[in-house]
Coordinates of C-alpha atoms in Angstrom, one line a residue:
T1 CA 90.1 112.9 117.4
M2 CA 87.6 110.1 116.9
G3 CA 85.6 112.3 114.5
N4 CA 88.7 112.7 112.2
W5 CA 89.4 109.0 112.3
L6 CA 85.9 108.1 111.2
V7 CA 86.0 110.7 108.4
N8 CA 89.3 109.2 107.1
H9 CA 88.6 105.5 107.8
W10 CA 84.8 105.1 107.5
F11 CA 85.1 102.7 104.5
S12 CA 87.8 100.6 106.2
A13 CA 85.6 100.4 109.3
A14 CA 82.6 99.4 107.2
V15 CA 84.6 96.6 105.5
L16 CA 86.0 95.4 108.9
A17 CA 82.5 95.5 110.4
A18 CA 81.1 93.5 107.5
W19 CA 83.8 90.9 107.8
L20 CA 83.4 90.6 111.6
G21 CA 79.6 90.5 111.2
I22 CA 79.7 87.6 108.7
N23 CA 82.1 85.7 111.0
I24 CA 79.9 86.3 114.0
F25 CA 76.7 85.4 112.0
L26 CA 78.2 82.1 110.6
F27 CA 79.6 81.0 114.0
T28 CA 76.3 81.8 115.9
Y29 CA 74.0 80.4 113.2
Y30 CA 75.9 77.1 112.9
F31 CA 76.6 76.8 116.6
L32 CA 72.8 77.0 117.3
F33 CA 72.0 74.8 114.4
F34 CA 74.2 71.9 115.5
D35 CA 73.3 72.5 119.2
W36 CA 69.5 72.3 118.5
D37 CA 68.8 70.5 115.3
E38 CA 67.1 67.1 115.9
R39 CA 69.1 65.3 113.3
Y40 CA 72.1 65.6 115.6
F41 CA 70.2 64.6 118.8
Y42 CA 72.1 61.2 119.0
T43 CA 75.4 62.8 118.0
R44 CA 75.0 65.3 120.8
A45 CA 74.2 62.5 123.2
I46 CA 77.8 61.3 122.7
L47 CA 79.6 64.6 122.1
G48 CA 77.7 67.3 123.9
S49 CA 78.3 70.9 122.9
A50 CA 81.8 70.2 121.5
L51 CA 80.0 69.2 118.3
A52 CA 78.6 72.7 117.9
W53 CA 82.0 74.3 118.7
A54 CA 83.7 72.1 116.1
R55 CA 81.1 72.7 113.3
A56 CA 80.7 76.4 113.8
S57 CA 84.4 77.1 113.8
A58 CA 84.7 74.9 110.6
K59 CA 82.2 77.2 108.8
C60 CA 84.2 80.2 109.8
L61 CA 87.4 78.4 108.6
N62 CA 85.8 77.8 105.2
F63 CA 84.7 81.5 104.9
N64 CA 88.2 82.9 105.8
S65 CA 90.0 80.3 103.6
M66 CA 87.8 81.7 100.8
L67 CA 89.1 85.2 101.5
I68 CA 92.8 84.6 102.3
L69 CA 94.1 84.5 98.7
L70 CA 92.1 87.4 97.3
P71 CA 94.2 90.2 98.8
V72 CA 97.4 88.7 97.4
C73 CA 96.1 88.5 93.8
R74 CA 98.3 91.4 92.7
N75 CA 97.0 91.4 89.1
L76 CA 93.4 91.5 90.3
L77 CA 94.2 94.5 92.6
S78 CA 96.0 96.3 89.7
F79 CA 93.0 95.7 87.5
L80 CA 90.6 97.0 90.2
R81 CA 92.8 100.0 90.8
G82 CA 92.7 100.8 87.0
T83 CA 89.0 100.3 86.8
C84 CA 88.5 102.4 89.9
S85 CA 90.5 105.3 88.6
C86 CA 87.3 107.3 88.3
C87 CA 86.0 106.0 91.7
R88 CA 86.2 108.0 94.9
R89 CA 89.6 108.2 96.5
T90 CA 88.3 106.5 99.6
L91 CA 87.4 103.4 97.6
R92 CA 90.7 103.2 95.8
K93 CA 92.6 103.6 99.1
Q94 CA 91.1 100.3 100.4
L95 CA 93.2 98.4 97.9
D96 CA 96.3 99.6 99.7
H97 CA 95.1 97.7 102.9
N98 CA 95.3 94.4 101.0
L99 CA 98.1 93.0 103.2
T100 CA 96.6 94.2 106.4
F101 CA 93.4 92.4 105.5
H102 CA 95.4 89.3 104.5
K103 CA 97.0 89.2 107.9
L104 CA 93.7 89.8 109.7
V105 CA 92.1 86.8 107.8
A106 CA 95.2 84.7 108.7
Y107 CA 94.9 85.5 112.4
A108 CA 91.2 84.6 112.2
L109 CA 92.2 81.3 110.5
A110 CA 94.7 80.6 113.4
L111 CA 92.0 81.4 116.0
F112 CA 89.3 79.2 114.4
T113 CA 91.8 76.4 113.8
A114 CA 92.6 76.4 117.5
V115 CA 88.9 76.3 118.4
H116 CA 88.2 73.5 115.9
T117 CA 91.2 71.4 117.0
I118 CA 90.4 71.7 120.7
A119 CA 86.7 70.9 120.1
H120 CA 87.6 67.8 118.1
L121 CA 90.1 66.6 120.8
F122 CA 87.1 66.7 123.2
N123 CA 85.0 64.9 120.6
L124 CA 87.6 62.1 120.1
E125 CA 87.9 61.7 123.9
R126 CA 84.1 61.4 124.2
Y127 CA 83.8 59.0 121.3
N128 CA 86.5 56.8 122.9
H129 CA 84.9 57.0 126.3
S130 CA 81.5 56.1 124.9
Q131 CA 83.0 53.1 122.9
Q132 CA 84.5 51.7 126.1
A133 CA 81.4 52.3 128.3
T134 CA 79.4 49.2 129.3
D135 CA 76.8 50.9 131.5
G136 CA 74.0 50.6 129.0
S137 CA 73.6 54.4 128.7
L138 CA 72.5 56.1 125.5
P139 CA 76.1 57.0 124.4
A140 CA 77.2 53.4 125.1
V141 CA 74.3 51.9 123.1
L142 CA 74.9 54.3 120.2
S143 CA 78.6 53.4 120.1
K144 CA 77.8 49.7 119.7
M145 CA 75.5 50.1 116.7
H146 CA 78.2 49.1 114.3
L147 CA 77.9 45.6 115.6
H148 CA 74.3 45.3 114.3
S149 CA 75.0 46.7 110.8
S150 CA 78.2 48.1 109.3
N151 CA 76.5 51.2 107.8
K152 CA 74.5 52.2 110.9
W153 CA 77.4 53.4 112.9
L154 CA 77.5 56.8 114.7
N155 CA 80.7 56.5 116.7
P156 CA 83.7 56.2 114.3
I157 CA 85.8 54.4 117.0
H158 CA 84.9 50.7 116.9
S159 CA 87.6 49.3 119.1
N160 CA 88.4 49.5 122.8
Q161 CA 92.1 49.7 122.1
T162 CA 91.9 52.9 120.0
T163 CA 93.6 56.0 121.4
V164 CA 93.1 59.7 120.4
E165 CA 96.6 59.8 119.0
Y166 CA 95.9 56.7 116.8
V167 CA 92.8 58.4 115.3
A168 CA 94.7 61.6 114.8
F169 CA 97.4 60.0 112.7
T170 CA 95.6 57.1 110.9
T171 CA 92.3 58.6 109.7
I172 CA 91.9 61.1 106.8
P173 CA 90.4 63.9 109.0
G174 CA 93.0 63.3 111.7
L175 CA 96.1 63.3 109.5
T176 CA 94.9 66.1 107.2
G177 CA 94.0 68.1 110.3
V178 CA 97.5 67.7 111.8
I179 CA 99.1 68.6 108.4
I180 CA 96.9 71.7 107.9
T181 CA 97.6 72.9 111.5
L182 CA 101.4 72.5 111.1
A183 CA 101.3 74.3 107.7
L184 CA 99.3 77.2 109.2
I185 CA 101.6 77.5 112.3
L186 CA 104.7 77.6 110.0
M187 CA 103.2 80.2 107.7
V188 CA 102.0 82.5 110.6
T189 CA 105.3 82.3 112.6
S190 CA 107.5 82.8 109.5
S191 CA 105.6 85.9 108.4
T192 CA 106.6 88.1 111.4
E193 CA 108.2 91.4 110.5
F194 CA 111.6 90.3 111.8
I195 CA 111.7 87.1 109.7
R196 CA 110.5 88.9 106.5
R197 CA 113.1 91.7 106.9
N198 CA 116.1 89.5 107.8
Y199 CA 115.3 86.0 106.4
F200 CA 113.0 86.7 103.4
E201 CA 113.9 83.3 102.0
V202 CA 112.4 81.5 105.1
F203 CA 109.2 83.6 104.7
W204 CA 109.0 83.0 101.0
Y205 CA 109.4 79.2 101.1
T206 CA 107.2 78.5 104.1
H207 CA 104.4 80.6 102.7
H208 CA 104.1 78.2 99.8
L209 CA 102.8 75.6 102.2
F210 CA 99.5 77.2 101.4
L211 CA 99.2 74.6 98.6
I212 CA 99.4 71.8 101.3
Y213 CA 96.9 73.8 103.4
F214 CA 94.3 74.0 100.7
A215 CA 94.8 70.4 99.5
G216 CA 94.4 69.2 103.2
L217 CA 91.3 71.4 103.7
V218 CA 89.5 70.0 100.6
I219 CA 90.3 66.4 101.7
H220 CA 89.7 66.9 105.4
G221 CA 86.0 66.3 105.5
I222 CA 85.7 63.5 102.8
A223 CA 85.7 60.6 105.3
G224 CA 82.6 62.1 107.1
L225 CA 83.4 60.8 110.6
V226 CA 80.9 63.2 112.2
R227 CA 77.4 61.9 111.4
G228 CA 73.8 62.8 111.9
Q229 CA 70.5 60.9 111.6
T230 CA 69.2 60.6 108.0
E231 CA 65.9 62.3 107.0
E232 CA 64.2 58.9 106.2
S233 CA 65.3 57.5 109.6
M234 CA 63.9 60.7 111.3
E235 CA 60.5 60.1 109.8
E236 CA 60.5 56.5 110.9
V237 CA 62.1 56.7 114.4
H238 CA 62.2 60.3 115.5
P239 CA 64.5 60.7 118.5
H240 CA 61.9 62.6 120.6
R241 CA 59.6 59.5 120.3
C242 CA 62.1 56.7 120.2
A243 CA 65.3 57.7 122.0
Q244 CA 64.1 56.2 125.3
Y245 CA 63.6 52.8 123.7
L246 CA 67.2 52.4 122.5
T247 CA 68.4 51.8 126.1
Q248 CA 65.5 49.5 127.0
K249 CA 64.7 47.5 123.9
D250 CA 63.0 44.1 124.4
E251 CA 63.9 41.1 122.3
D252 CA 60.3 40.7 121.0
C253 CA 59.9 44.4 120.3
S254 CA 56.7 45.2 118.3
H255 CA 56.0 49.0 118.5
N256 CA 57.0 51.8 116.0
C257 CA 60.4 52.5 117.6
C258 CA 61.8 49.0 117.3
K259 CA 63.9 49.9 114.2
D260 CA 67.4 51.3 114.9
P261 CA 68.1 54.8 113.8
E262 CA 70.3 55.2 110.6
F263 CA 73.0 57.8 110.2
G264 CA 74.7 59.6 107.3
S265 CA 77.8 61.6 107.0
I266 CA 77.9 65.4 106.8
P267 CA 79.0 66.0 103.2
A268 CA 82.4 67.6 102.6
E269 CA 81.9 71.2 101.5
S270 CA 85.2 73.1 101.9
W271 CA 85.8 72.8 98.2
K272 CA 82.7 74.8 97.4
W273 CA 84.0 77.7 99.4
V274 CA 87.6 77.7 98.1
L275 CA 87.3 76.5 94.5
A276 CA 86.6 79.9 92.9
P277 CA 89.3 82.0 94.7
F278 CA 91.8 79.1 94.3
L279 CA 91.2 79.0 90.5
L280 CA 91.5 82.8 90.4
Y281 CA 94.8 82.5 92.2
V282 CA 96.0 79.8 89.8
F283 CA 95.1 82.0 86.8
E284 CA 97.1 84.8 88.6
R285 CA 100.1 82.6 88.9
I286 CA 99.9 81.4 85.2
L287 CA 99.8 85.1 84.2
R288 CA 102.9 85.8 86.3
V289 CA 104.8 82.8 84.8
W290 CA 103.9 83.9 81.3
R291 CA 105.1 87.4 81.9
A292 CA 108.3 86.2 83.6
W293 CA 109.2 84.2 80.4
Q294 CA 109.2 87.4 78.4
K295 CA 112.8 88.5 77.6
V296 CA 114.3 91.3 79.8
V297 CA 117.3 93.2 78.4
V298 CA 119.5 94.9 81.0
T299 CA 120.7 98.1 79.3
K300 CA 122.8 99.6 82.1
V301 CA 124.3 98.7 85.4
V302 CA 125.4 101.4 87.9
M303 CA 127.0 100.8 91.2
H304 CA 126.2 103.8 93.5
P305 CA 127.9 104.7 96.8
G306 CA 126.4 103.0 99.9
H307 CA 126.4 99.6 98.1
V308 CA 123.3 100.4 96.1
L309 CA 123.0 98.8 92.6
E310 CA 120.9 100.4 89.9
L311 CA 119.6 98.2 87.0
Q312 CA 118.2 99.9 83.9
M313 CA 116.1 97.4 81.8
Q314 CA 113.8 97.1 78.8
K315 CA 111.0 94.6 78.1
K316 CA 108.6 94.5 75.2
G317 CA 105.2 95.8 76.0
F318 CA 106.2 97.0 79.5
R319 CA 104.1 100.0 80.6
M320 CA 104.4 101.6 84.0
E321 CA 102.9 104.4 86.2
V322 CA 104.7 106.4 88.9
G323 CA 105.3 104.6 92.2
Q324 CA 104.6 101.1 90.8
Y325 CA 106.7 98.0 91.7
I326 CA 107.9 94.8 90.0
F327 CA 109.0 91.4 91.3
V328 CA 112.5 90.3 90.2
N329 CA 113.9 86.8 89.9
C330 CA 117.5 85.8 89.1
P331 CA 117.5 82.1 88.1
D332 CA 121.3 81.9 88.7
I333 CA 120.7 82.7 92.4
S334 CA 117.4 81.0 93.0
L335 CA 114.7 79.6 90.6
L336 CA 111.8 80.2 93.0
E337 CA 112.6 83.4 94.8
W338 CA 110.9 86.6 93.6
H339 CA 111.6 89.9 95.4
P340 CA 109.7 93.2 95.2
F341 CA 111.4 96.4 94.1
T342 CA 109.9 99.8 93.5
L343 CA 110.5 101.3 90.1
T344 CA 112.7 104.4 90.2
S345 CA 112.2 105.4 86.5
A346 CA 109.5 107.6 85.2
P347 CA 106.8 106.5 82.7
E348 CA 108.2 109.0 80.2
E349 CA 111.6 107.2 80.0
D350 CA 112.4 104.5 77.4
F351 CA 113.6 102.1 80.1
F352 CA 112.6 101.0 83.6
S353 CA 115.0 100.9 86.6
I354 CA 115.3 99.7 90.1
H355 CA 117.7 100.5 92.9
I356 CA 118.8 97.4 95.0
R357 CA 120.3 97.9 98.5
D358 CA 122.5 95.1 100.1
A359 CA 119.9 94.0 102.6
G360 CA 120.1 90.2 102.8
D361 CA 121.5 87.0 101.3
W362 CA 119.7 87.3 97.9
T363 CA 120.4 91.0 97.3
K364 CA 124.1 90.5 98.3
C365 CA 124.4 87.6 95.8
L366 CA 122.7 89.7 93.1
I367 CA 124.9 92.7 93.6
N368 CA 128.1 90.5 93.6
T369 CA 127.0 88.6 90.5
C370 CA 126.1 91.8 88.6
Q371 CA 129.6 93.2 89.4
Q372 CA 131.2 90.2 87.8
Q373 CA 128.9 89.3 84.9
M374 CA 125.3 90.1 83.8
P375 CA 123.0 87.3 84.9
R376 CA 119.6 86.5 83.3
I377 CA 116.9 88.6 85.0
E378 CA 113.2 87.8 85.0
V379 CA 110.6 90.5 85.8
D380 CA 106.9 90.2 86.8
G381 CA 104.7 93.3 86.9
P382 CA 104.4 96.2 87.2
F383 CA 101.8 96.3 90.0
G384 CA 100.0 99.3 91.4
T385 CA 100.5 100.9 94.8
A386 CA 99.2 104.0 96.7
S387 CA 101.9 106.3 95.1
E388 CA 100.1 106.0 91.7
D389 CA 97.5 108.4 93.1
V390 CA 100.0 111.2 93.9
F391 CA 99.0 113.4 90.9
Q392 CA 95.3 113.2 92.1
Y393 CA 96.1 115.6 94.9
E394 CA 96.6 119.4 94.7
V395 CA 99.3 119.1 97.4
A396 CA 101.4 116.0 98.2
M397 CA 103.7 115.3 101.1
L398 CA 106.2 112.5 100.2
V399 CA 108.1 110.8 103.0
G400 CA 110.9 108.3 102.3
A401 CA 113.1 106.6 104.9
G402 CA 116.5 105.3 103.6
I403 CA 116.1 103.2 100.4
G404 CA 112.3 103.9 100.9
V405 CA 112.9 107.0 98.7
T406 CA 112.6 104.8 95.6
P407 CA 108.9 105.3 94.7
F408 CA 109.4 109.1 95.0
A409 CA 112.4 109.0 92.7
S410 CA 109.9 107.9 90.0
I411 CA 107.4 110.6 91.0
L412 CA 110.0 113.4 91.0
K413 CA 111.5 112.3 87.7
S414 CA 108.0 112.2 86.2
I415 CA 107.4 115.8 87.4
W416 CA 110.7 116.8 85.8
Y417 CA 109.5 115.5 82.5
K418 CA 106.1 117.1 82.9
F419 CA 107.7 120.5 83.4
Q420 CA 110.0 119.9 80.4
Q421 CA 106.9 119.1 78.2
A422 CA 104.9 121.9 79.8
D423 CA 102.1 119.5 80.7
Q424 CA 98.9 121.5 81.3
T425 CA 97.0 118.6 82.8
L426 CA 99.2 118.4 86.0
K427 CA 96.7 118.8 88.9
T428 CA 99.4 118.9 91.6
K429 CA 100.4 122.5 92.6
K430 CA 102.9 121.8 95.4
I431 CA 105.1 118.9 96.6
Y432 CA 106.8 118.6 99.9
F433 CA 109.5 115.9 99.9
Y434 CA 111.1 114.5 103.1
W435 CA 113.9 112.0 103.1
I436 CA 115.1 110.6 106.3
C437 CA 118.5 108.8 106.2
R438 CA 121.1 107.3 108.5
E439 CA 124.3 107.8 106.5
T440 CA 125.6 110.3 104.0
G441 CA 126.6 107.7 101.4
A442 CA 122.9 106.8 100.9
F443 CA 122.2 110.3 99.6
A444 CA 124.7 110.2 96.7
W445 CA 122.8 108.3 94.0
F446 CA 119.8 110.6 94.5
N447 CA 121.7 113.9 94.4
D448 CA 121.8 114.2 90.6
L449 CA 118.0 113.9 90.3
L450 CA 117.4 116.5 93.0
A451 CA 120.0 118.9 91.4
S452 CA 118.4 118.5 88.0
L453 CA 115.0 119.2 89.5
E454 CA 116.3 122.3 91.4
Q455 CA 117.7 123.7 88.1
K456 CA 114.6 122.9 86.0
M457 CA 112.2 124.4 88.6
A458 CA 114.3 127.6 88.8
E459 CA 114.4 127.8 84.9
S460 CA 110.6 127.3 84.7
G461 CA 110.0 130.0 87.3
K462 CA 108.5 127.4 89.6
A463 CA 111.3 127.1 92.1
D464 CA 108.7 127.0 94.9
F465 CA 106.8 124.0 93.4
L466 CA 109.1 121.5 95.2
T467 CA 110.1 122.0 98.8
Y468 CA 112.4 119.2 100.0
R469 CA 114.0 118.5 103.4
L470 CA 116.8 116.0 103.9
F471 CA 117.2 114.7 107.4
L472 CA 120.4 113.0 108.5
T473 CA 119.8 110.8 111.6
G474 CA 123.3 109.5 111.9
W475 CA 126.5 111.6 111.8
N476 CA 129.9 111.8 113.4
S477 CA 132.1 114.6 114.7
S478 CA 133.9 115.1 111.3
I479 CA 130.6 115.7 109.5
A480 CA 129.5 118.1 112.2
N481 CA 132.8 120.0 112.1
N482 CA 132.6 120.3 108.3
V483 CA 129.1 121.6 108.5
A484 CA 130.1 124.2 111.1
L485 CA 133.1 125.4 108.9
H486 CA 130.9 125.8 105.8
F487 CA 127.7 127.0 107.5
D488 CA 127.3 130.2 105.4
T489 CA 127.9 128.6 101.9
A490 CA 125.2 128.6 99.3
T491 CA 125.1 124.8 98.9
D492 CA 124.9 122.1 101.5
T493 CA 128.3 120.4 102.5
V494 CA 126.7 117.0 102.8
T495 CA 124.8 116.8 99.5
G496 CA 125.9 119.8 97.4
L497 CA 122.3 120.9 97.0
R498 CA 120.8 124.4 97.7
H499 CA 118.6 123.0 100.5
K500 CA 120.6 122.4 103.7
T501 CA 120.6 119.0 105.3
I502 CA 118.9 119.0 108.7
F503 CA 120.5 116.9 111.5
G504 CA 118.0 114.9 113.5
R505 CA 114.4 113.7 112.9
P506 CA 111.5 115.7 111.6
M507 CA 109.1 117.4 114.0
W508 CA 106.0 116.2 112.3
N509 CA 103.5 118.3 114.2
S510 CA 105.2 121.5 113.1
E511 CA 105.7 120.2 109.5
F512 CA 101.9 119.4 109.2
A513 CA 100.9 122.6 110.9
A514 CA 103.0 124.6 108.3
V515 CA 101.5 122.7 105.4
A516 CA 97.9 123.2 106.8
A517 CA 98.6 126.9 107.2
A518 CA 100.0 127.3 103.7
H519 CA 97.1 125.3 102.1
P520 CA 94.0 125.9 104.3
R521 CA 91.5 124.7 101.7
S522 CA 93.4 121.8 100.0
V523 CA 93.3 118.1 100.0
V524 CA 96.8 116.9 100.9
G525 CA 98.0 113.4 100.0
V526 CA 100.6 112.0 102.5
F527 CA 102.7 109.2 101.0
L528 CA 105.1 107.1 103.0
C529 CA 107.6 104.4 102.0
G530 CA 109.2 103.5 105.4
P531 CA 108.8 101.6 108.7
G532 CA 105.6 100.9 110.6
S533 CA 106.6 103.2 113.5
L534 CA 106.9 106.2 111.2
A535 CA 103.6 105.2 109.6
K536 CA 101.9 105.4 113.0
S537 CA 103.2 108.9 113.8
L538 CA 102.3 110.2 110.3
Q539 CA 98.8 108.7 110.5
K540 CA 98.3 110.4 113.9
S541 CA 99.4 113.7 112.4
C542 CA 97.0 113.3 109.5
H543 CA 94.1 112.8 111.9
Q544 CA 95.2 115.7 114.2
H545 CA 95.6 118.3 111.4
S546 CA 92.6 117.3 109.2
S547 CA 89.6 119.6 109.6
L548 CA 86.1 118.2 110.1
D549 CA 84.9 121.0 107.9
P550 CA 84.8 119.6 104.3
R551 CA 85.8 123.0 102.9
K552 CA 89.0 123.1 104.9
V553 CA 92.3 121.2 104.8
K554 CA 92.2 117.3 104.7
F555 CA 95.2 115.0 105.0
Y556 CA 94.9 111.5 103.5
F557 CA 97.6 108.9 104.5
N558 CA 98.9 106.4 102.0
K559 CA 101.6 103.7 102.7
E560 CA 103.5 101.5 100.3
N561 CA 102.8 97.8 100.9
F562 CA 104.5 94.8 99.4

């Protein structure tokens, strides 16, 4: 219901409303300013309202360019997550929407770039038309002012042979505008889900065009082609008094309006908006490079069934929390490519590990290289994610799809260690774990961990602490026949575990209803590492099964984001 949505998302809605509100305010304020301000009376005589459209969208472009880098400053987000550990859960959860906000700001940049570009195409056409006009109209007179004095010009086009294309590719604003727009188009189109999943390298390299985007943005307004009347000139020859005399000036003019108006450029100010976040991002990248140079020792390499590679590593000063992720680089494959991987080890272990599935060119190369010889590995991180908060909840529902089980491997291992050490601070009382997988081979590397946990929980007298369900979504007749033959055995024929594998997909409504019935007064954390379609159905179930009564069950949805 709408009520449940507002309860769960009020802070997200507030942030979104603030961002939209500032954009609307900036656009409206500067549109009216350039459409009404008397300093631009003569500029509007040539350009009309296209001036206001161009300037208002430019302000919004500056504002969103200021924001675009902040959500991808991973160290900043990890720092904020650490300092917010005592904050309300709602505030911490906002940090998990960093990429959603990054995309939202990028779409706004694309929209305002389109408005700005179209407005300036109209402006160039009107500048050109006014320069060629010989009818003695105000735009025509204003366009010829450069003939009287080189510094009094208002129209940047001084020749009748100039075309819009010529201005676009030979002036600083024109050329930088074309470059910025092309860079933005390439970045937006290459960041679609399909490209990121299947051609990560394309996404990775094109996204570094942001350097060209910011360089072009800072240079873009330096030439100051759009001008307005200077304050001194306004006092001497105010357009309300003197505009009419420009088109009918006598040779022997003697009144107050004889002097020609003087014009000055609008100062470039994009750098003021983007300097601080850009410097913050530069510091972020320097920190990443420094950490990447620190030596990583690969202590163990395990090749699991289903073409999954496990790397166990050690690095001086490396400290992790459950569910965190690292970026991995292999210089032998590519000097520039860094790929994110969730840590599958627990903080209690003396190494950190990742599981790598063959899912693209880079991962295929890494797996093949590791099977022949051990290449040099560089690591950046760890960085925080939503899964860090799992022990903040009394009840947790963990949902992993395929290789998306990796953050939960870390959590389940950590729980195993906490039970071994009889940790009294463990707030979590119950964990429900769901793993949805296409093929049986993918279960193999995870079986040992689940078997150890089953045994440990039973020995500790807490066999009901962990309830897990394994869902197999792809199977053939031989698997089905094997299951039918061994239906009454104590362990599962697919995994060898006590809990039987379920064939098909989970019925989330009944799963959530069962959890809500078992824990009527608990706060339940729902954690997903999986596709967007699954996220939507889980989010919907969270809203449907959360009670509006603050004393009753609440489901909070968390999703892994890279």
